[in-house]
PDB file of C-alpha atoms in Angstrom:
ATOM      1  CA  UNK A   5      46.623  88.924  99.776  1.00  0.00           C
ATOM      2  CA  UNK A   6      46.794  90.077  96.396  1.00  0.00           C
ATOM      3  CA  UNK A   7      43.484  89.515  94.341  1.00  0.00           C
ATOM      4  CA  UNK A   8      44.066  86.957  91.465  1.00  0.00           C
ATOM      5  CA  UNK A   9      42.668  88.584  87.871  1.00  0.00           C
ATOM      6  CA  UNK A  10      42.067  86.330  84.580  1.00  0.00           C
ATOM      7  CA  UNK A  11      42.622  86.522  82.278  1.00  0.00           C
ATOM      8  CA  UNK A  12      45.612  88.417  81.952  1.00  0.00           C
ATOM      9  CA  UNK A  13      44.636  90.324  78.345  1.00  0.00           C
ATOM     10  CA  UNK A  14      41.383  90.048  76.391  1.00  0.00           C
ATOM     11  CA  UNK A  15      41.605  91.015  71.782  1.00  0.00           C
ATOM     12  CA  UNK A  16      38.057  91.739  71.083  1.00  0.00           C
ATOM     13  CA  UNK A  17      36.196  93.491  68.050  1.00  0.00           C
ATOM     14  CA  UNK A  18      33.699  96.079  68.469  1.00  0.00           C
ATOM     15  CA  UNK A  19      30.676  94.688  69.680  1.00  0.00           C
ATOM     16  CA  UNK A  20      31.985  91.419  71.073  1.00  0.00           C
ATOM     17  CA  UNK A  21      31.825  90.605  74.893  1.00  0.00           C
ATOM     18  CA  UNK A  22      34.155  89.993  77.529  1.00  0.00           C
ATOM     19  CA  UNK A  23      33.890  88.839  81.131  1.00  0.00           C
ATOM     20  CA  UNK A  24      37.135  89.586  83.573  1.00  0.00           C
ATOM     21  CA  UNK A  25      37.553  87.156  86.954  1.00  0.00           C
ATOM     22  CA  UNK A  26      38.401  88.342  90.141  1.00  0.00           C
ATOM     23  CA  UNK A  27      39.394  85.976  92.646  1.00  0.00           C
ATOM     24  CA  UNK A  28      40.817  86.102  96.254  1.00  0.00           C
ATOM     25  CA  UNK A  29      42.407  83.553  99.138  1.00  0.00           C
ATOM     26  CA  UNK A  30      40.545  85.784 102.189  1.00  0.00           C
ATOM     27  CA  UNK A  31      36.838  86.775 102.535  1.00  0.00           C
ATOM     28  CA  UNK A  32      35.802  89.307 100.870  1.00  0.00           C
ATOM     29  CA  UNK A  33      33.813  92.258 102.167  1.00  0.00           C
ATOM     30  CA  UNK A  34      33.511  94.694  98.698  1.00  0.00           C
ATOM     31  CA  UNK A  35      35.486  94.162  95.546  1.00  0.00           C
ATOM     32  CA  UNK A  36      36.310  97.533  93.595  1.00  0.00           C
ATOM     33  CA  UNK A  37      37.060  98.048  89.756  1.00  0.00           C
ATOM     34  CA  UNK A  38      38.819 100.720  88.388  1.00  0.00           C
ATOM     35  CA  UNK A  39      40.202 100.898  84.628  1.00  0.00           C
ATOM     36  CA  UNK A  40      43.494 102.471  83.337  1.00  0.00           C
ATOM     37  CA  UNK A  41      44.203 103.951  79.678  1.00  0.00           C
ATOM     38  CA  UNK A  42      47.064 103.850  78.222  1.00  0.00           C
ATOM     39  CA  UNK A  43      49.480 106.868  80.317  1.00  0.00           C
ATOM     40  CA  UNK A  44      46.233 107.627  82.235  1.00  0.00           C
ATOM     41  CA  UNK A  45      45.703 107.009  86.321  1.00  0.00           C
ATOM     42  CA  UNK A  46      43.121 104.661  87.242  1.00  0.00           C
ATOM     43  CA  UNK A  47      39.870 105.276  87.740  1.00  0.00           C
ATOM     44  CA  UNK A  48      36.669 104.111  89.342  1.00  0.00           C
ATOM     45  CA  UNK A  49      34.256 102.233  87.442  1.00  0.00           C
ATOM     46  CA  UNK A  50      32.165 100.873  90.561  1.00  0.00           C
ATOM     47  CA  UNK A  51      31.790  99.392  94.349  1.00  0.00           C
ATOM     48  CA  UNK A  52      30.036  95.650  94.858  1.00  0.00           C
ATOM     49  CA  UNK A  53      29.728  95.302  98.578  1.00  0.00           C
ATOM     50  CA  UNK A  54      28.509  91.358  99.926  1.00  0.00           C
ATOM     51  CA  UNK A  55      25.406  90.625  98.932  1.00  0.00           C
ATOM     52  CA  UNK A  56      25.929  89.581  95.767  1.00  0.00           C
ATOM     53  CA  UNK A  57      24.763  92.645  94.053  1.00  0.00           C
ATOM     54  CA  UNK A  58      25.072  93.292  90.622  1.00  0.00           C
ATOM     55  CA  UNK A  59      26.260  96.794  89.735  1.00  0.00           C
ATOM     56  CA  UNK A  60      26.321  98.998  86.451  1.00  0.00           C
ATOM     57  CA  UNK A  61      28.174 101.252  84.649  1.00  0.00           C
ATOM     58  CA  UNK A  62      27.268 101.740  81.280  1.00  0.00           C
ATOM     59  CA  UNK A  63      27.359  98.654  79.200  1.00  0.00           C
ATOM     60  CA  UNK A  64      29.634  97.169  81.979  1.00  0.00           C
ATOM     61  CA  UNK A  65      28.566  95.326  84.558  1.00  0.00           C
ATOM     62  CA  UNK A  66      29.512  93.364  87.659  1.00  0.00           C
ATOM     63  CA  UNK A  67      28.548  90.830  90.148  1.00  0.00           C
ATOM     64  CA  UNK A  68      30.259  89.739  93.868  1.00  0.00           C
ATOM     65  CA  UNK A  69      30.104  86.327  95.268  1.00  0.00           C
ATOM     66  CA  UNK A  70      31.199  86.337  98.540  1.00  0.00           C
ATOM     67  CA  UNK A  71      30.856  82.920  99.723  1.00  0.00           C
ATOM     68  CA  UNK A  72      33.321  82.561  96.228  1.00  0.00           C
ATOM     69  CA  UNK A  73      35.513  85.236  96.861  1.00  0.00           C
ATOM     70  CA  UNK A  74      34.820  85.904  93.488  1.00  0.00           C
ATOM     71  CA  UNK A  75      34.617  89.123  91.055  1.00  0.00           C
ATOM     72  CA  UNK A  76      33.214  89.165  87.902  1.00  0.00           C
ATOM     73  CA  UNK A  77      32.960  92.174  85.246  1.00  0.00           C
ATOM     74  CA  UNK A  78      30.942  92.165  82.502  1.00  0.00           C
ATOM     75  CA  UNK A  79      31.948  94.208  79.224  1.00  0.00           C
ATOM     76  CA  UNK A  80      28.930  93.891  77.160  1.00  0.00           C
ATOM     77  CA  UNK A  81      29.029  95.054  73.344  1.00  0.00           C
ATOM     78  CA  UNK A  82      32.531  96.379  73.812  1.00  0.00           C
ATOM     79  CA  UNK A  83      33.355 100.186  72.216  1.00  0.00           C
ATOM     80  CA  UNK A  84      37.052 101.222  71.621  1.00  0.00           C
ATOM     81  CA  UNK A  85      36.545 103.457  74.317  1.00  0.00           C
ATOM     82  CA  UNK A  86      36.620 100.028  76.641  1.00  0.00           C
ATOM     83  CA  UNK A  87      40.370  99.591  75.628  1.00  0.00           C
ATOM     84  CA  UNK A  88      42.854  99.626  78.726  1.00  0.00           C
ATOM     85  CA  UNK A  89      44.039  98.189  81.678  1.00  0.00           C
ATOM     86  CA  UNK A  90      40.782  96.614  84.131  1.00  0.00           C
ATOM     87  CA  UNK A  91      42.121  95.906  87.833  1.00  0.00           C
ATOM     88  CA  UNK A  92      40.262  94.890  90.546  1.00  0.00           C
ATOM     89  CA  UNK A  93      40.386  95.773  94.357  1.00  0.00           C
ATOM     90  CA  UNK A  94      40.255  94.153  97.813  1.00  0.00           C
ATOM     91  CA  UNK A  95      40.334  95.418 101.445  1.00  0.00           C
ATOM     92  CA  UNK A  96      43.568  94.802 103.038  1.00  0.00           C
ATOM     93  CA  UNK A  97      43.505  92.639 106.346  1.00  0.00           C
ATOM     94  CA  UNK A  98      42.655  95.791 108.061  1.00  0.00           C
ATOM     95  CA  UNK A  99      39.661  96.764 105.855  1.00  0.00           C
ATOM     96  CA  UNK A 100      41.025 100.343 105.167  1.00  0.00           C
ATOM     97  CA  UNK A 101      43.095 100.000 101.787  1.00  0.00           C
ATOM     98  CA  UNK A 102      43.350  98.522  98.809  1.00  0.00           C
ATOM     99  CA  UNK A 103      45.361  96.000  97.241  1.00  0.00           C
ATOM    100  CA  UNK A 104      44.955  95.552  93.182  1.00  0.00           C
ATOM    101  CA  UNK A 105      45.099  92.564  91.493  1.00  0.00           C
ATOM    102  CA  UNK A 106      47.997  92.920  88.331  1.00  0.00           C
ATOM    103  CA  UNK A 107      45.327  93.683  85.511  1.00  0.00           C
ATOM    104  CA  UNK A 108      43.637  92.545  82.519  1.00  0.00           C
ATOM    105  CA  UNK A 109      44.313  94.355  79.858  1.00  0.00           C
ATOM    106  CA  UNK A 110      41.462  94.615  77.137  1.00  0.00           C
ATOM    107  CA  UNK A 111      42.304  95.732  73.469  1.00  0.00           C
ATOM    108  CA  UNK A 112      39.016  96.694  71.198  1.00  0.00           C
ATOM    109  CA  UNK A 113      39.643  97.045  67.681  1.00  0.00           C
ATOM    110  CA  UNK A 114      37.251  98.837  64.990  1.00  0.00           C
TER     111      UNK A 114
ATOM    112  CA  UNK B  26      38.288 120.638  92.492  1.00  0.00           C
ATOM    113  CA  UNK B  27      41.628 119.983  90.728  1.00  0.00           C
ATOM    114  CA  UNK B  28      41.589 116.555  91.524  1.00  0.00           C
ATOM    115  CA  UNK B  29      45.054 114.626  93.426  1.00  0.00           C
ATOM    116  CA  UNK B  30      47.853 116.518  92.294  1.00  0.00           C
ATOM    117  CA  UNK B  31      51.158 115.199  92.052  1.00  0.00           C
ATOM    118  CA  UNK B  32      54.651 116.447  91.105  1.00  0.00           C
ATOM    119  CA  UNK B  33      57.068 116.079  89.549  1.00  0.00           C
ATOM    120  CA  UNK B  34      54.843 114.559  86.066  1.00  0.00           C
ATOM    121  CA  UNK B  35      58.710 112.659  84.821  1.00  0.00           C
ATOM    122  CA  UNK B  36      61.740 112.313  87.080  1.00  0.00           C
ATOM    123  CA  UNK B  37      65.243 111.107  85.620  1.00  0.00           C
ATOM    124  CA  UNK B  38      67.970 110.788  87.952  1.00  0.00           C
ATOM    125  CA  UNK B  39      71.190 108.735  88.547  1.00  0.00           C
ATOM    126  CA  UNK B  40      71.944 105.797  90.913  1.00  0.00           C
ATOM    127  CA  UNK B  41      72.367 107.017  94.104  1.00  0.00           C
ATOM    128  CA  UNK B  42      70.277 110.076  94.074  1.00  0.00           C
ATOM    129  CA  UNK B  43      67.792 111.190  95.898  1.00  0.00           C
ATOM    130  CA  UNK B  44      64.488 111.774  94.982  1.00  0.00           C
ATOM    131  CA  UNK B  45      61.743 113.088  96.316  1.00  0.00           C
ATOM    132  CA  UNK B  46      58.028 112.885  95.120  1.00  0.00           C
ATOM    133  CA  UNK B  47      55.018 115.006  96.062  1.00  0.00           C
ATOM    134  CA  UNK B  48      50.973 114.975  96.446  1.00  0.00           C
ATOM    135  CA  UNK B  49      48.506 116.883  97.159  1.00  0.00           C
ATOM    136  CA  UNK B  50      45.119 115.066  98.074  1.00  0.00           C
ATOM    137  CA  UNK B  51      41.611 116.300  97.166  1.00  0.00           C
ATOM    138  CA  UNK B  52      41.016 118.889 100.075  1.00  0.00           C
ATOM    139  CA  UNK B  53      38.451 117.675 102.733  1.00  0.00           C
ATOM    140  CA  UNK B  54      39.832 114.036 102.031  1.00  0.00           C
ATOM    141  CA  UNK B  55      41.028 112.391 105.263  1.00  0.00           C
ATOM    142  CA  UNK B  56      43.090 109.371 103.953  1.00  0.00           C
ATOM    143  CA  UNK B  57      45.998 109.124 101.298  1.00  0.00           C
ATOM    144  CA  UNK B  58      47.904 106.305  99.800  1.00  0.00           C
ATOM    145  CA  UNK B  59      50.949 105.760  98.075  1.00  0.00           C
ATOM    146  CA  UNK B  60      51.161 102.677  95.440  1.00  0.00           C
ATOM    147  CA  UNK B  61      53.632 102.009  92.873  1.00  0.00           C
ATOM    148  CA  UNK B  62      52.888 100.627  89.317  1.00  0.00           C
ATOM    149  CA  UNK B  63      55.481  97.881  87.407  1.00  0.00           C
ATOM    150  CA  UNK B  64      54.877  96.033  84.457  1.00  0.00           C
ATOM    151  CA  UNK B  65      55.975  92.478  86.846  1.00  0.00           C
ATOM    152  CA  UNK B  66      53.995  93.316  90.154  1.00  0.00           C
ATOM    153  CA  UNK B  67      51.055  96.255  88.995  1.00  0.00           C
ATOM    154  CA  UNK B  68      50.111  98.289  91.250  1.00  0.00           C
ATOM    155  CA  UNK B  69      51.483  97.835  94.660  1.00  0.00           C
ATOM    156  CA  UNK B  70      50.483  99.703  97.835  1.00  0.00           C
ATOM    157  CA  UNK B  71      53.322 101.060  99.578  1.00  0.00           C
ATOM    158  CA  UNK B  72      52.037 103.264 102.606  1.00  0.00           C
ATOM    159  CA  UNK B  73      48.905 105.094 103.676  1.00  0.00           C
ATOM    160  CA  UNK B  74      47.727 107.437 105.515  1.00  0.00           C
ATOM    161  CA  UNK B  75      44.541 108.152 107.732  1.00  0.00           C
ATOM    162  CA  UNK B  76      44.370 111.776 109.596  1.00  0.00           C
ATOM    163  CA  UNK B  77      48.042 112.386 108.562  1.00  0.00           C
ATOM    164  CA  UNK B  78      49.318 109.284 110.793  1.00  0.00           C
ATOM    165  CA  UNK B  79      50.637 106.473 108.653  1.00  0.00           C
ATOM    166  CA  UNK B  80      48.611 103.314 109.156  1.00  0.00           C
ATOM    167  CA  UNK B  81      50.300 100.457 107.431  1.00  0.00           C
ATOM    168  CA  UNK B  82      54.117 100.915 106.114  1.00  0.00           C
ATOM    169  CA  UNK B  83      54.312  97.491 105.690  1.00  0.00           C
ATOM    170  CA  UNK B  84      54.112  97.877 101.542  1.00  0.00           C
ATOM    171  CA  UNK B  85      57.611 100.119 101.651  1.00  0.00           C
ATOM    172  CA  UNK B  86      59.800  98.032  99.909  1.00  0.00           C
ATOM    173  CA  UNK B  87      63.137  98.949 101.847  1.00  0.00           C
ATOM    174  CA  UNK B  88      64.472 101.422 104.420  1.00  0.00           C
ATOM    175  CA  UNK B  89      65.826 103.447 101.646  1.00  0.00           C
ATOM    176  CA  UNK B  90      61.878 104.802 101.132  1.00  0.00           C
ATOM    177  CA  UNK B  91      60.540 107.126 103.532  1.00  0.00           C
ATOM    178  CA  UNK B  92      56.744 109.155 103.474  1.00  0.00           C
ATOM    179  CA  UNK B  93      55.385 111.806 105.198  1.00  0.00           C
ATOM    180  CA  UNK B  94      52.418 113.842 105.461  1.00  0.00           C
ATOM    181  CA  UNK B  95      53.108 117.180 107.615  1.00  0.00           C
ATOM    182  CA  UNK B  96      50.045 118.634 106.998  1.00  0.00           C
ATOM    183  CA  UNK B  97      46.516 117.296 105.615  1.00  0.00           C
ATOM    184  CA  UNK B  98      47.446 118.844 102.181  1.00  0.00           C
ATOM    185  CA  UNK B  99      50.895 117.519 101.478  1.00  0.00           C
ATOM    186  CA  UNK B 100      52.610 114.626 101.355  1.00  0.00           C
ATOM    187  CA  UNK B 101      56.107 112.825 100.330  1.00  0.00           C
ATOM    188  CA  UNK B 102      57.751 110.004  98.825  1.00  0.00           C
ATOM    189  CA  UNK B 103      61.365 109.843  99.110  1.00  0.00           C
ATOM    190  CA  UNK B 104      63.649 107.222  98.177  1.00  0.00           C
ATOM    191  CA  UNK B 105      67.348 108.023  99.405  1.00  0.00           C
ATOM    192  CA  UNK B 106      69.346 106.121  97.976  1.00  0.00           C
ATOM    193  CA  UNK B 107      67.783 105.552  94.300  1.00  0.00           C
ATOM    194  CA  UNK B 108      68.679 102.699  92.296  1.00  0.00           C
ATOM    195  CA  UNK B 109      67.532 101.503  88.444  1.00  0.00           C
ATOM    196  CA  UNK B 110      65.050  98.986  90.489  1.00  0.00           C
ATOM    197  CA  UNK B 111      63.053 101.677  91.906  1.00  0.00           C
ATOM    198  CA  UNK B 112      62.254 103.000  88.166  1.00  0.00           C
ATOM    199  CA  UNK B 113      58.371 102.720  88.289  1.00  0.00           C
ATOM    200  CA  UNK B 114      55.371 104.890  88.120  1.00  0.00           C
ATOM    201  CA  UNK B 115      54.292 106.184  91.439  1.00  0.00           C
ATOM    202  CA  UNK B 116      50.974 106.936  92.012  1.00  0.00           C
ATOM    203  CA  UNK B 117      48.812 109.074  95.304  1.00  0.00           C
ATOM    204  CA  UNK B 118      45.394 108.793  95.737  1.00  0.00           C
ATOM    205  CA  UNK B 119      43.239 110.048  98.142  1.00  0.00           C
ATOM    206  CA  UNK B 120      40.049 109.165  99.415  1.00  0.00           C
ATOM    207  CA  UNK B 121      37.044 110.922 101.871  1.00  0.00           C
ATOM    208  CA  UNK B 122      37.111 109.186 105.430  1.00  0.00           C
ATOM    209  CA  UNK B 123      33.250 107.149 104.881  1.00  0.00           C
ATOM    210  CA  UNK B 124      34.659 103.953 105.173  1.00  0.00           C
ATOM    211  CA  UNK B 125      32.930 101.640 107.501  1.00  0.00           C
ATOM    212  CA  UNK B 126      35.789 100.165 110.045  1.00  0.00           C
ATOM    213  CA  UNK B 127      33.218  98.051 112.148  1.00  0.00           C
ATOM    214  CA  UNK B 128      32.175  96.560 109.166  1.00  0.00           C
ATOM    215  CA  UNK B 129      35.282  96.147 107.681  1.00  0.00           C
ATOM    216  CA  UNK B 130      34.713  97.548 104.225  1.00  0.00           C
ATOM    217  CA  UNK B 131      35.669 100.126 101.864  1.00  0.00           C
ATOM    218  CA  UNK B 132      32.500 102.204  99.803  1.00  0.00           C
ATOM    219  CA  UNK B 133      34.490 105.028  98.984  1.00  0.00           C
ATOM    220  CA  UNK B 134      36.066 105.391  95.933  1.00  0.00           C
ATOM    221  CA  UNK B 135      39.961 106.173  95.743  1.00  0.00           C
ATOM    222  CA  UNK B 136      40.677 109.195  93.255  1.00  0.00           C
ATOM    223  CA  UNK B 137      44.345 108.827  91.926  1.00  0.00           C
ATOM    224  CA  UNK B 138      46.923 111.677  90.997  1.00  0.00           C
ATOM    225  CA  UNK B 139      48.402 111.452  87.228  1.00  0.00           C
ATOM    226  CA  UNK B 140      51.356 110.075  88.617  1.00  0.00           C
ATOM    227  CA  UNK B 141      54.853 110.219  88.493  1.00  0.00           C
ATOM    228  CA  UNK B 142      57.134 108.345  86.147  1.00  0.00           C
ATOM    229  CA  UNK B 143      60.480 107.162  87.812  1.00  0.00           C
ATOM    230  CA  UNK B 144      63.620 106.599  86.256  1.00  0.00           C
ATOM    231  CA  UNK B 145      66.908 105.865  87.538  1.00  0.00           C
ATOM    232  CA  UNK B 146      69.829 104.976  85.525  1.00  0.00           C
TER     233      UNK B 146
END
């Protein structure tokens, strides 16, 4: 049930781009990501419920393909304030929890 | 609001101990969850919570881990007996009840605690 993430770390400058997959075996009703610093609990970047919407948050952005199972996030013109751990989120068969994929972990150097 | 609180920050015990963990959900939040973060397996939910009853258990590794939630403030990890394996960082977070069941999706966002680093040697 666990959502698959790719890849597994991401090097980037400042400025460069990076796109983190999402992927899951069941259907998929929202997809959640939250990111993790270093020592830090996770927190919520943003929701993408079916419909294929494309949500924001800053210069990082998502999109949800249902019929795909599929999660994508979008780090666009990456700041060293984007380093950490990205993990996404699925319902679990019951629709009231959520199971995390393992993480991509995203280091941003000056 | 202070935020999912969670005690102790660090834990270091021996084999065989018992150890128990605490949390304390946002107030006015109606569901709580337990998950535990390893480098191998990330984070893993264990057990949560709706309305104080326990909903799914079926995350808790072993019979030798236990939670509770007495009251709508507090709730409990304990693993009795420890061993080195269990050494992880826990992690409670809490979330308001606006989930949609017949639809059978989540919109809420889950606020975590700061956790609690395990270690058993």
């Amino acid at each position: 049930q666990q959502p698959v993430q790719s890849p597994q770390a991401v090097i980037l400058r400042e400025g460069e781009d990076a796109v983190i997959n999402c992927s899951s075996s069941k259907a998929l009703y929202s997809v959640h990501w939250y990111r993790q610093k270093h020592g830090e609990a996770p927190v919520f970047l943003m929701i993408l419920l079916k419909g294929g919407e494309q949500k924001g948050h800053e210069k990082i952005s998502a999109s949800f393909n249902e019929k795909k199972q599929q999660s994508s996030l979008y780090l666009t013109a990456s700041q060293l304030s984007y380093s950490g751990t990205y993990f996404c989120g699925t319902e679990d068969q019951a629709g009231t929890a959520l199971i995390f994929g393992k993480g991509t972990t995203l280091s941003v150097s000056s | 609001d202070a935020g999912v609180i969670q005690s102790p920050r660090h834990e270091v015990t021996e084999m065989g101990q018992e150890v128990t963990l605490r949390c304390k959900p946002i107030s006015g939040h109606n569901s709580l969850f337990w998950y535990r973060q390893t480098m191998m397996r990330g984070l893993e939910l264990l057990i949560y919570f709706n309305n104080n009853v326990p909903i799914d258990d079926s995350g808790m590794p072993e019979d030798r881990f236990s939670a509770k939630m007495p009251n709508a403030s507090f709730s409990t990890l304990k693993i009795q007996p420890s061993e080195p394996r269990d050494s992880a960082v826990y992690f409670c977070a809490s979330t308001p009840d606006r989930w949609d069941p017949t639809s059978r999706y989540m919109n809420t966002e889950a606020f975590f605690g700061q956790g609690t680093r395990l270690t058993v040697v």
